[in-house]
Each structure stands twice: as structure tokens, then as C-alpha cells.
Short mmCIF file of C-alpha atoms in Angstrom, two decimals:
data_model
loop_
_atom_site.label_atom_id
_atom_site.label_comp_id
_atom_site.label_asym_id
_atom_site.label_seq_id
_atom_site.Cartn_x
_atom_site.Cartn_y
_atom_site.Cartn_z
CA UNK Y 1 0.00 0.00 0.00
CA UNK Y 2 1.39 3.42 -1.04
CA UNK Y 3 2.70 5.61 2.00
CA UNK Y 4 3.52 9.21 2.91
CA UNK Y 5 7.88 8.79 3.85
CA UNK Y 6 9.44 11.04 5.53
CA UNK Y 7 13.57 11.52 6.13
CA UNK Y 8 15.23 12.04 8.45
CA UNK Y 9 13.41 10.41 11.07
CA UNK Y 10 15.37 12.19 14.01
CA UNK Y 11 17.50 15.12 13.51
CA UNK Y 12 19.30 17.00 16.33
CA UNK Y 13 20.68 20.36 15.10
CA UNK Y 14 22.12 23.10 17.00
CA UNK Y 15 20.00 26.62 17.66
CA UNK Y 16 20.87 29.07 14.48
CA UNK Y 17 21.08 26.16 11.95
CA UNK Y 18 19.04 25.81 9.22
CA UNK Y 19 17.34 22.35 8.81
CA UNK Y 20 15.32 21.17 5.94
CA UNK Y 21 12.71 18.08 6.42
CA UNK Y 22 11.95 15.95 3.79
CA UNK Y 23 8.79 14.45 2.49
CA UNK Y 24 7.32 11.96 -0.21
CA UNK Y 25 3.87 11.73 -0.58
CA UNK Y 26 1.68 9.09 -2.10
CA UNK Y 27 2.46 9.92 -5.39
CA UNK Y 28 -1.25 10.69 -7.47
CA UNK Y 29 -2.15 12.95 -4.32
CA UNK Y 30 -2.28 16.78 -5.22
CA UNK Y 31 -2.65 17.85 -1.30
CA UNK Y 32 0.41 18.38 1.10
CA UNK Y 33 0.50 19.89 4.63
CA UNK Y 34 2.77 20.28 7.29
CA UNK Y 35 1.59 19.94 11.01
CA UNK Y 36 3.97 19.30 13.78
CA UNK Y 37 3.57 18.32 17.55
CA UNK Y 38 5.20 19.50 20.69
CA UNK Y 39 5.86 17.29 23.18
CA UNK Y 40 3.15 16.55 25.04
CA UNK Y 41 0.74 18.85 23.25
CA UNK Y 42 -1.63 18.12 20.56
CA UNK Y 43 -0.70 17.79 16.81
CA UNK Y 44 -0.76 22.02 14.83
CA UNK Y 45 -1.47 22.81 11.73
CA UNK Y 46 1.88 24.44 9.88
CA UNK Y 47 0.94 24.84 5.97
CA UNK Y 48 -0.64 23.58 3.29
CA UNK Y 49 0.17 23.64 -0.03
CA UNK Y 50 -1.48 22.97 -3.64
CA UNK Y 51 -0.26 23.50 -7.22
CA UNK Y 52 3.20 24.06 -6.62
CA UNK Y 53 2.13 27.10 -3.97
CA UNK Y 54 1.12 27.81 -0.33
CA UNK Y 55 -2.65 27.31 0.14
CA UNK Y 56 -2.75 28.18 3.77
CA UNK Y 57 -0.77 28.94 6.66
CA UNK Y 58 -0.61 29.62 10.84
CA UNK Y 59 0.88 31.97 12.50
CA UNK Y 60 3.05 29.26 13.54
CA UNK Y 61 4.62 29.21 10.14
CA UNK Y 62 6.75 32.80 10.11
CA UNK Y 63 9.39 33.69 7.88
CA UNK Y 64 12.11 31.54 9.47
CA UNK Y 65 9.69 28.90 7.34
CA UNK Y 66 9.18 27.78 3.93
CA UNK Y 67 8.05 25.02 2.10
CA UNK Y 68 9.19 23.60 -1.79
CA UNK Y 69 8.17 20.84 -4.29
CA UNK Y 70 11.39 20.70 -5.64
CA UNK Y 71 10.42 18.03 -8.06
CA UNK Y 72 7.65 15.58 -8.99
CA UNK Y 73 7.87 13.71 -5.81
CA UNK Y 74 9.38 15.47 -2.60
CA UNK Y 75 8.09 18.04 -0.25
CA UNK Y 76 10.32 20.02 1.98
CA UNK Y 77 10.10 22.13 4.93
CA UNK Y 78 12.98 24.49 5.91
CA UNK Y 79 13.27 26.02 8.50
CA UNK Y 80 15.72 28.75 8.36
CA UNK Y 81 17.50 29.48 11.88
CA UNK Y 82 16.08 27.18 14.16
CA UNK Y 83 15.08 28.14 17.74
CA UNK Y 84 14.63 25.87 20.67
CA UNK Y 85 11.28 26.16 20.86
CA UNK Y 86 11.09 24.45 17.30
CA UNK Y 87 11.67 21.25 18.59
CA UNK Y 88 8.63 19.02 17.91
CA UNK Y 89 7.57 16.16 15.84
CA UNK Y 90 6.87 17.31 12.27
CA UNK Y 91 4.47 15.36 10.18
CA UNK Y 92 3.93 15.81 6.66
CA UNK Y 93 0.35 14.52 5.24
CA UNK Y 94 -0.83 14.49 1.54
CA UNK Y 95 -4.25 13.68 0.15
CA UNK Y 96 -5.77 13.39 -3.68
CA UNK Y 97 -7.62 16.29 -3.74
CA UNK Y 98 -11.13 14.49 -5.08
CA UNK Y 99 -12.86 14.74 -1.71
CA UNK Y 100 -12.86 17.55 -0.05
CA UNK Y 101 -13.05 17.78 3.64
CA UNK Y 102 -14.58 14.18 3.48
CA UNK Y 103 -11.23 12.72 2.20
CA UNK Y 104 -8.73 10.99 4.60
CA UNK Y 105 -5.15 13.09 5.22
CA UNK Y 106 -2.12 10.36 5.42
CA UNK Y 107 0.09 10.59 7.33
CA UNK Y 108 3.98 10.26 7.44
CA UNK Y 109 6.01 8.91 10.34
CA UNK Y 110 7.62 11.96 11.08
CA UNK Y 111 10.48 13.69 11.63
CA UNK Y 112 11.73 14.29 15.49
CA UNK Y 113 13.74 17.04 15.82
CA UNK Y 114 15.61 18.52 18.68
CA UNK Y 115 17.30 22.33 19.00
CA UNK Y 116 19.98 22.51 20.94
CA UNK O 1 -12.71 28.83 14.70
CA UNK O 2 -13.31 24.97 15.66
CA UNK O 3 -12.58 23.95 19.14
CA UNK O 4 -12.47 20.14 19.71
CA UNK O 5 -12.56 18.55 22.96
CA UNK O 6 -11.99 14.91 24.01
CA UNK O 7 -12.23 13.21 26.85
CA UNK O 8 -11.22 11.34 28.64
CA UNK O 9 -7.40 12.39 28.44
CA UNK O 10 -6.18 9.61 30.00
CA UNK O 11 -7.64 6.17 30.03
CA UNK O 12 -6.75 2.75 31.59
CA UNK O 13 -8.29 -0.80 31.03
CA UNK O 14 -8.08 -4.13 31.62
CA UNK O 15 -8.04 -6.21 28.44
CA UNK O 16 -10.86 -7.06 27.57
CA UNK O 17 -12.67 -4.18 28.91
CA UNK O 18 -15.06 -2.13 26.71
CA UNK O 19 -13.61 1.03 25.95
CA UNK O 20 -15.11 4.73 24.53
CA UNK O 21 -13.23 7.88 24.13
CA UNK O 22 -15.77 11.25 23.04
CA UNK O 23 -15.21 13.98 20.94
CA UNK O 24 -16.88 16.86 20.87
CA UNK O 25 -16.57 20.11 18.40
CA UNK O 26 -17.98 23.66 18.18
CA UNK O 27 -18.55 24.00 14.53
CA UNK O 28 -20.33 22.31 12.25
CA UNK O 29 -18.02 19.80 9.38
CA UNK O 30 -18.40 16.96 6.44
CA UNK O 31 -16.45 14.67 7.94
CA UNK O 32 -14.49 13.80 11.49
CA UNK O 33 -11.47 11.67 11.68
CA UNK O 34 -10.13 9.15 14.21
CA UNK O 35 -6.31 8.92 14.46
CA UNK O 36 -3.98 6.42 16.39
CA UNK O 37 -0.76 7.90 17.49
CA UNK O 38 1.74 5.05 18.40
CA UNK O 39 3.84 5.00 21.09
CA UNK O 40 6.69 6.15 18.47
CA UNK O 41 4.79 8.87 17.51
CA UNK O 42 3.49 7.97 13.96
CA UNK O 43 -0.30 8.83 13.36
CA UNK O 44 -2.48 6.62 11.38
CA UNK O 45 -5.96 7.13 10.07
CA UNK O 46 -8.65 5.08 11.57
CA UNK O 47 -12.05 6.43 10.49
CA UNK O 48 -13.13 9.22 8.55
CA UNK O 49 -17.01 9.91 9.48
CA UNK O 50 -19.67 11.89 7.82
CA UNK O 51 -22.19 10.25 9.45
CA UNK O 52 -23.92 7.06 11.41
CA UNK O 53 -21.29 4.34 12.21
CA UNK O 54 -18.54 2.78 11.01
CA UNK O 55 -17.06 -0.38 12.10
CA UNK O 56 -13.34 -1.92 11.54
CA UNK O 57 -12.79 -5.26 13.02
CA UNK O 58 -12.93 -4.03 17.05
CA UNK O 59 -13.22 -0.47 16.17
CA UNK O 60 -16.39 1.13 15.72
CA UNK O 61 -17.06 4.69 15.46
CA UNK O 62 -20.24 6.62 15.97
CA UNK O 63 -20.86 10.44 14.92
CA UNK O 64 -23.89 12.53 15.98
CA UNK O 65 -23.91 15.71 13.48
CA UNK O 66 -26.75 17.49 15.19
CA UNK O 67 -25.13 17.47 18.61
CA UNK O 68 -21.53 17.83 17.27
CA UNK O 69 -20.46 14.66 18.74
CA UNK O 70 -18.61 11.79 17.82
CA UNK O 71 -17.62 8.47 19.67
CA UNK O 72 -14.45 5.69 19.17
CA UNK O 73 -15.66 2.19 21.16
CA UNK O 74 -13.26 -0.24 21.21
CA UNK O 75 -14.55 -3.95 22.09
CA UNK O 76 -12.41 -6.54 23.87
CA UNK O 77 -9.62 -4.12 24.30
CA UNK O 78 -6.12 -5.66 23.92
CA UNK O 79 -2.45 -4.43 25.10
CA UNK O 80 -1.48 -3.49 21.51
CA UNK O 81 -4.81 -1.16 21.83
CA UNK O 82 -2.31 1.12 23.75
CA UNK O 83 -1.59 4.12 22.23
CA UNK O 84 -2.75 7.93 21.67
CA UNK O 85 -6.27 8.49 20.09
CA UNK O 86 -6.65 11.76 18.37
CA UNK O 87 -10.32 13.18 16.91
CA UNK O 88 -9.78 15.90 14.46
CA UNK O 89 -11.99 17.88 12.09
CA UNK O 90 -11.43 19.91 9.10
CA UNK O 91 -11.27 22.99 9.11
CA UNK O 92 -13.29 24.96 6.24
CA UNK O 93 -9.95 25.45 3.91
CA UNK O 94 -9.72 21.43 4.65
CA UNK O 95 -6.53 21.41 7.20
CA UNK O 96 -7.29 19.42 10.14
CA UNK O 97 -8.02 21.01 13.79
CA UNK O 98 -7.20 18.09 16.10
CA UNK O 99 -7.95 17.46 19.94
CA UNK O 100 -5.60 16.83 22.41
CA UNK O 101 -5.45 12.95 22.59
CA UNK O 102 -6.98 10.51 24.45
CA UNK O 103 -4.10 8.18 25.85
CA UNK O 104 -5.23 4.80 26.22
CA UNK O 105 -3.23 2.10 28.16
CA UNK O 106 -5.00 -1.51 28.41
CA UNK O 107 -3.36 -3.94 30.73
CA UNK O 108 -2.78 -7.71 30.26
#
């Protein structure tokens, strides 16, 4: 069954450096988002993103942020000068785009990643 | 903006035991989704519910519309059964608002 990957699955980086998080999603879906989860707190929306632009973002998701779809298949997040409070678990999700809000997100492993 | 609320936040069981975790939102959707989040943190979709009931081998999922309400049962809970249970809803651009987890540990 097709899946959403995601790489790397832990990353430790020190506060200042830039990180980028990788993503594949199912391939025929149109759909990607970004949400990510602090420990211990529930799962946030970060972005989505349709035809090869941002569809939506939080205020989570500030210019230290961007997204790409460098190619046909992967889906990054970068994030420019990390701070310590952007350690979290970052999912990506992807979906086809044929139904809506009745249409099931999946979802990647995700990527841990700690500021130090 | 839609608030979602679960509870209970923390559950614990016996297996075998019966279990429910409810969800409750402020604003009307299409659809509500069940999520598992495993101990090592990956999510998976369980349900996606528009309506009525939906059942998945010991899963079975129940959504009210009119009182913005949904329920996860879970018969003859098991050990693996432990993990995170997550309701969320879309929002009306389609991102998902989720609640904050129902954990769920079940006992041998």
C-alpha cells in the first residue's frame, strides 16, 4: 500500500542552523500539509500547499519557514534558523484532492527534531 | 474557529474491557477523523465519518452531526490497543483542527 515517507526520522541540530525536512507523498495525491507536535501537546497545523504554492498557513509558520516541491515527488520544509522552541515532531500529510473535507489526510512517520 | 474537545485524556483498562473515548466540536463539518498515534509517535488514520457508524474489526465509530459529537468504542480491548487516540476535524480550507489525545493504556 502506497505511504507518505518522511527523512530524516530524528535530527538533532544546533539553535541558528538551518534544517530542511523531507517528504514523499503518495504519489497521485495533489494535497500536502505540514503539522507538527510539541511534546506533550496536541498535533498544529503548519501549511498547506497545492499546485506548486502555499494554500494556507498559521501563525506558527513565520518567515524563518518555507516550504518547496522541488520536483515531482518530494516536499520540503525548511526552516531557516532554528530556535529551541522548534523542537517538535513534524508530520507531513498528503491527500488526492477528489474529496474535499470528506477525504482521509495520510500521514507520514515523522520527523523528530531537537534544538539545541 | 473549531474547538475540539476529548475526553477522557487519560484512560486505563483491563483487556478485555469495553472502551469509549468522546469527541466533541464547536462548529459544524463533512467529515471527522479518528487517528492512532503510536507509542513512536506515527499517526495513522482510523475512520473518517460523515455520518452514522462505522465499524473496523474491534473499532467502531459513531458520529452525531446534530449534537456535534462523535464516539471511538473499542470492544475486547487488547495491550497493543495502547496508544494515543486523536479526533480531528477539518477545518473549512480542509486542514485538520485536532484534539488533544486521548491516551489509552490496556493492561494484560
Amino acid at each position: 500500500e502506497p505511504e507518505v515517507t518522511q527523512t530524516p526520522s530524528h535530527q538533532v541540530t544546533q539553535m541558528g542552523q538551518e534544517v530542511i525536512l523531507r517528504c514523499v507523498p503518495i504519489s497521485n495525491h495533489l494535497y500536502f500539509y505540514w503539522y507538527r507536535q510539541i511534546l506533550g501537546q496536541k498535533v498544529e497545523f503548519l501549511v498547506s500547499f497545492y499546485n506548486n504554492e502555499i494554500s494556507e498557513k498559521s501563525e506558527i509558520f513565520d518567515d524563518q519557514f518555507s516550504v518547496e516541491r522541488p520536483d515531482g515527488s518530494n516536499f520540503t520544509l525548511k526552516i531557516r534558523s532554528t530556535k529551541l522552541e522548534d523542537s517538535a515532531m513534524y508530520f507531513c500529510a498528503s491527500r488526492t484532492g477528489q474529496g474535499g473535507g470528506q477525504e482521509t489526510q495520510y500521514f507520514g512517520p515523522g520527523t523528530r527534531l531537537l534544538v539545541l | 474557529k473549531n474547538e475540539v474537545e476529548q475526553s477522557p485524556q487519560n484512560l486505563t483498562a483491563q483487556e478485555g474491557e469495553f472502551i469509549t473515548i468522546n469527541c466533541s466540536y464547536s462548529v459544524g463539518i463533512s467529515a471527522l477523523h479518528w487517528l492512532q498515534q503510536h507509542p513512536g509517535g506515527g499517526i495513522v488514520s482510523l475512520f473518517m465519518l460523515s455520518s452514522g457508524k462505522k465499524k473496523h474489526g474491534r473499532l467502531i465509530a459513531t458520529i452525531n452531526i446534530q449534537e456535534k459529537h462523535s464516539s471511538l468504542h473499542i470492544t475486547a480491548s487488547h495491550p497493543r490497543d495502547s496508544a494515543v487516540y486523536i479526533c480531528a476535524v477539518p477545518s473549512n480550507t480542509d486542514k485538520l483542527i485536532f484534539g488533544t489525545g486521548t491516551r489509552l493504556q490496556v493492561f494484560p
